[in-house]
Tab-separated table of C-alpha atoms and ligand atoms in Angstrom:
chain	number	residue	atom	x	y	z
A	1	MET	CA	72.272	117.420	105.096
A	2	ARG	CA	70.279	114.356	104.063
A	3	ILE	CA	70.308	111.696	106.764
A	4	THR	CA	69.973	108.178	105.411
A	5	THR	CA	69.565	105.109	107.534
A	6	PRO	CA	69.150	101.639	105.987
A	7	GLU	CA	65.470	101.539	107.055
A	8	ASN	CA	64.672	104.484	104.770
A	9	ASP	CA	65.329	102.285	101.741
A	10	ILE	CA	63.020	99.424	102.786
A	11	ALA	CA	59.599	99.213	101.130
A	12	GLU	CA	58.255	96.317	103.197
A	13	VAL	CA	59.376	93.926	105.941
A	14	LEU	CA	58.862	90.294	104.857
A	15	PHE	CA	60.151	88.517	107.985
A	16	THR	CA	60.619	90.152	111.379
A	17	GLU	CA	63.430	89.464	113.799
A	18	LYS	CA	61.019	87.410	115.911
A	19	GLN	CA	59.787	85.298	112.987
A	20	ILE	CA	63.381	84.663	111.924
A	21	ALA	CA	64.432	83.573	115.424
A	22	ALA	CA	61.516	81.112	115.671
A	23	ARG	CA	62.259	79.608	112.255
A	24	VAL	CA	66.001	79.295	112.926
A	25	GLU	CA	65.285	77.568	116.240
A	26	ALA	CA	63.089	75.010	114.431
A	27	LEU	CA	65.749	74.425	111.776
A	28	GLY	CA	68.385	73.951	114.479
A	29	MET	CA	66.234	71.293	116.106
A	30	ALA	CA	65.711	69.513	112.767
A	31	LEU	CA	69.454	69.508	112.062
A	32	THR	CA	70.209	68.298	115.584
A	33	ALA	CA	67.827	65.366	115.040
A	34	GLU	CA	69.426	64.507	111.713
A	35	TYR	CA	73.090	65.139	112.519
A	36	GLY	CA	73.354	64.287	116.234
A	37	GLY	CA	76.370	61.950	116.602
A	38	LYS	CA	77.605	62.590	113.038
A	39	LYS	CA	79.837	65.565	113.884
A	40	PRO	CA	78.964	67.444	110.695
A	41	VAL	CA	81.086	70.160	109.116
A	42	MET	CA	78.872	73.247	108.978
A	43	VAL	CA	80.052	75.391	106.056
A	44	CYS	CA	79.140	79.072	105.976
A	45	VAL	CA	78.968	80.616	102.522
A	46	LEU	CA	80.245	84.140	103.222
A	47	LYS	CA	79.148	86.825	103.517
A	48	GLY	CA	75.393	86.580	103.011
A	49	ALA	CA	74.823	83.521	105.210
A	50	SER	CA	76.831	84.865	108.160
A	51	PHE	CA	73.994	85.887	110.502
A	52	PHE	CA	71.912	82.819	109.638
A	53	TYR	CA	74.920	80.534	110.079
A	54	ILE	CA	75.862	81.822	113.521
A	55	ASP	CA	72.270	81.725	114.793
A	56	LEU	CA	71.701	78.263	113.301
A	57	CYS	CA	74.888	76.748	114.741
A	58	ARG	CA	73.947	78.171	118.138
A	59	GLN	CA	70.650	76.268	117.927
A	60	MET	CA	72.333	72.920	117.182
A	61	ASN	CA	72.672	70.754	120.258
A	62	CYS	CA	75.366	68.412	118.895
A	63	GLN	CA	79.083	68.401	118.041
A	64	ILE	CA	79.825	70.408	114.904
A	65	ASP	CA	82.842	71.703	113.029
A	66	MET	CA	82.573	75.294	111.806
A	67	ASP	CA	84.248	76.448	108.599
A	68	PHE	CA	83.848	79.263	106.091
A	69	ILE	CA	84.054	79.649	102.343
A	70	SER	CA	83.595	82.661	100.141
A	71	VAL	CA	82.223	82.730	96.631
A	72	SER	CA	81.428	85.641	94.432
A	73	SER	CA	78.632	85.581	91.881
A	74	TYR	CA	77.289	89.108	92.099
A	75	GLY	CA	78.838	92.482	91.422
A	76	ALA	CA	77.157	95.652	92.623
A	77	GLU	CA	74.016	94.813	90.688
A	78	ALA	CA	70.698	93.284	91.667
A	79	GLN	CA	71.176	90.767	88.833
A	80	SER	CA	73.306	87.606	88.871
A	81	SER	CA	76.430	87.828	86.737
A	82	GLY	CA	76.050	84.093	86.077
A	83	VAL	CA	79.664	83.464	87.079
A	84	VAL	CA	80.629	81.709	90.316
A	85	ARG	CA	84.151	82.085	91.665
A	86	LEU	CA	85.604	80.513	94.839
A	87	VAL	CA	87.350	83.308	96.720
A	88	LYS	CA	88.141	81.438	99.957
A	89	ASP	CA	88.350	77.650	100.314
A	90	LEU	CA	87.714	75.464	103.375
A	91	ASP	CA	90.447	74.849	105.949
A	92	THR	CA	88.875	71.492	106.837
A	93	ASN	CA	89.421	68.222	104.982
A	94	ILE	CA	85.857	67.081	104.254
A	95	THR	CA	86.640	63.655	102.761
A	96	GLY	CA	84.480	61.137	104.616
A	97	ARG	CA	82.737	63.877	106.616
A	98	HIS	CA	79.073	64.899	106.684
A	99	VAL	CA	78.898	68.371	105.168
A	100	VAL	CA	76.140	70.958	105.467
A	101	LEU	CA	76.444	73.971	103.153
A	102	VAL	CA	74.729	76.995	104.693
A	103	GLU	CA	73.523	79.518	102.097
A	104	ASP	CA	71.706	82.843	102.311
A	105	ILE	CA	69.374	82.604	99.324
A	106	ILE	CA	68.819	80.419	96.262
A	107	ASP	CA	68.052	82.571	93.252
A	108	SER	CA	69.028	81.013	89.888
A	109	GLY	CA	70.464	78.018	91.771
A	110	LEU	CA	73.793	78.458	89.979
A	111	THR	CA	75.833	78.971	93.151
A	112	LEU	CA	74.195	75.971	94.826
A	113	SER	CA	74.865	73.584	91.932
A	114	TYR	CA	78.451	74.822	91.610
A	115	LEU	CA	79.137	74.315	95.338
A	116	ARG	CA	77.502	70.866	95.431
A	117	GLU	CA	79.636	69.712	92.520
A	118	PHE	CA	82.854	71.372	93.698
A	119	PHE	CA	82.741	70.039	97.276
A	120	GLY	CA	81.052	66.775	96.275
A	121	ALA	CA	84.230	65.967	94.307
A	122	ARG	CA	86.142	65.775	97.608
A	123	ARG	CA	84.118	62.666	98.497
A	124	PRO	CA	82.361	63.737	101.697
A	125	ALA	CA	80.226	61.063	103.439
A	126	SER	CA	77.230	63.249	102.582
A	127	ILE	CA	76.577	66.763	101.401
A	128	ARG	CA	73.362	68.677	101.986
A	129	THR	CA	72.365	72.288	101.749
A	130	ILE	CA	70.363	74.611	103.920
A	131	SER	CA	69.376	78.023	102.614
A	132	PHE	CA	67.784	80.736	104.691
A	133	LEU	CA	65.672	81.919	101.740
A	134	ASP	CA	64.575	80.322	98.472
A	135	LYS	CA	63.180	82.123	95.409
A	136	THR	CA	61.532	78.942	94.155
A	137	ALA	CA	59.938	80.617	91.123
A	138	ARG	CA	63.387	81.523	89.794
A	139	HIS	CA	64.924	78.080	89.355
A	140	ALA	CA	64.260	74.490	88.311
A	141	SER	CA	62.978	72.130	91.008
A	142	GLU	CA	66.102	69.905	90.850
A	143	LEU	CA	68.070	72.872	92.220
A	144	LYS	CA	66.021	72.822	95.394
A	145	THR	CA	67.865	73.080	98.699
A	146	ASP	CA	67.463	70.243	101.249
A	147	TYR	CA	66.391	72.625	104.015
A	148	CYS	CA	64.962	76.108	103.672
A	149	GLY	CA	64.030	78.863	106.111
A	150	PHE	CA	61.439	80.720	104.059
A	151	GLU	CA	60.286	80.820	100.475
A	152	VAL	CA	60.298	84.319	98.964
A	153	PRO	CA	58.739	85.792	95.828
A	154	ASP	CA	60.864	87.184	93.014
A	155	VAL	CA	61.750	90.474	94.715
A	156	PHE	CA	65.132	91.811	95.795
A	157	VAL	CA	65.512	91.380	99.540
A	158	VAL	CA	68.127	92.615	102.011
A	159	GLY	CA	68.947	92.280	105.690
A	160	TYR	CA	69.979	89.487	108.067
A	161	GLY	CA	73.212	89.125	106.065
A	162	LEU	CA	71.834	89.798	102.584
A	163	ASP	CA	73.210	92.843	100.842
A	164	TYR	CA	72.705	95.219	98.006
A	165	ALA	CA	76.050	96.636	96.788
A	166	SER	CA	77.500	95.366	100.118
A	167	TYR	CA	75.133	97.424	102.310
A	168	TYR	CA	72.022	96.561	104.385
A	169	ARG	CA	73.486	93.306	105.763
A	170	ASN	CA	73.105	94.540	109.347
A	171	LEU	CA	69.329	95.036	109.217
A	172	PRO	CA	67.916	92.543	111.753
A	173	TYR	CA	64.943	91.610	109.522
A	174	ILE	CA	64.353	90.644	105.875
A	175	GLY	CA	63.068	93.588	103.868
A	176	VAL	CA	62.228	94.377	100.276
A	177	LEU	CA	64.473	97.086	98.886
A	178	LYS	CA	62.717	100.041	97.281
A	179	PRO	CA	63.230	99.684	93.517
A	180	GLU	CA	64.430	103.294	93.223
A	181	VAL	CA	67.483	102.330	95.292
A	182	TYR	CA	68.855	100.111	92.510
A	183	SER	CA	67.225	101.494	89.371
B	201	IMP	P1	72.212	82.224	92.473
B	201	IMP	O1	73.556	81.666	92.122
B	201	IMP	O2	71.575	82.908	91.285
B	201	IMP	O3	71.287	81.233	93.118
B	201	IMP	O4	72.480	83.426	93.440
B	201	IMP	C1	72.701	83.259	94.759
B	201	IMP	C2	73.363	84.504	95.345
B	201	IMP	O5	72.836	85.702	94.755
B	201	IMP	C3	73.049	84.601	96.802
B	201	IMP	O6	73.996	83.894	97.576
B	201	IMP	C4	73.049	86.100	97.037
B	201	IMP	O7	74.350	86.554	97.366
B	201	IMP	C5	72.626	86.701	95.730
B	201	IMP	N1	71.183	87.073	95.716
B	201	IMP	C6	70.193	86.527	94.983
B	201	IMP	N2	69.007	87.118	95.204
B	201	IMP	C7	69.254	88.065	96.146
B	201	IMP	C8	68.401	89.025	96.832
B	201	IMP	O8	67.178	89.120	96.651
B	201	IMP	N3	69.031	89.826	97.721
B	201	IMP	C9	70.375	89.759	97.993
B	201	IMP	N4	71.189	88.883	97.384
B	201	IMP	C10	70.641	88.044	96.466
B	202	MG	MG1	75.427	88.684	97.857
């Protein structure tokens, strides 16, 4: 019997659990400084941002609302389908509220621009984005996120919420998937 654990499919670790924790703590402090007293609505973009979102919210020392949305832009491929679909909407009315969209990774920037436009139409007081990872080389600079955890090169990464074909999300670090896994 062939025993496979997620680690077997990782070529390289880009960010360790420790590095991630330190970065998320710093981001939580920055958001606390900016949003203290504003009672922002923190919006988790499921499922990829889930670990980042929970850790980030835990590091914010101010009143926040927590809500979740789900979009789908990828099938079981390592390539964007180019189509964004809202699968689960917010429960919270965001009109007049300060909104922070929490994303896992900006690749083409398509999901980010769709979400900004879609939720911006509900007239929030402000809308900003924070993405755990950003593949800056893959998109135009106007699609930049307001806050970012780490910049990553154009490689397919998994772990800390990010998946390939819905697996690997539970790895506690960010790793590069071996190309033979998806080719
Ligand atoms: P975009 O719309 O092209 O910016 O794609 C964003 C979405 O694609 C993210 O929310 C992820 O779900 C997925 N994605 C892009 N690159 C990666 C990657 O390297 N690993 C895992 N998911 C990725
Ligand atoms: Mg995904």
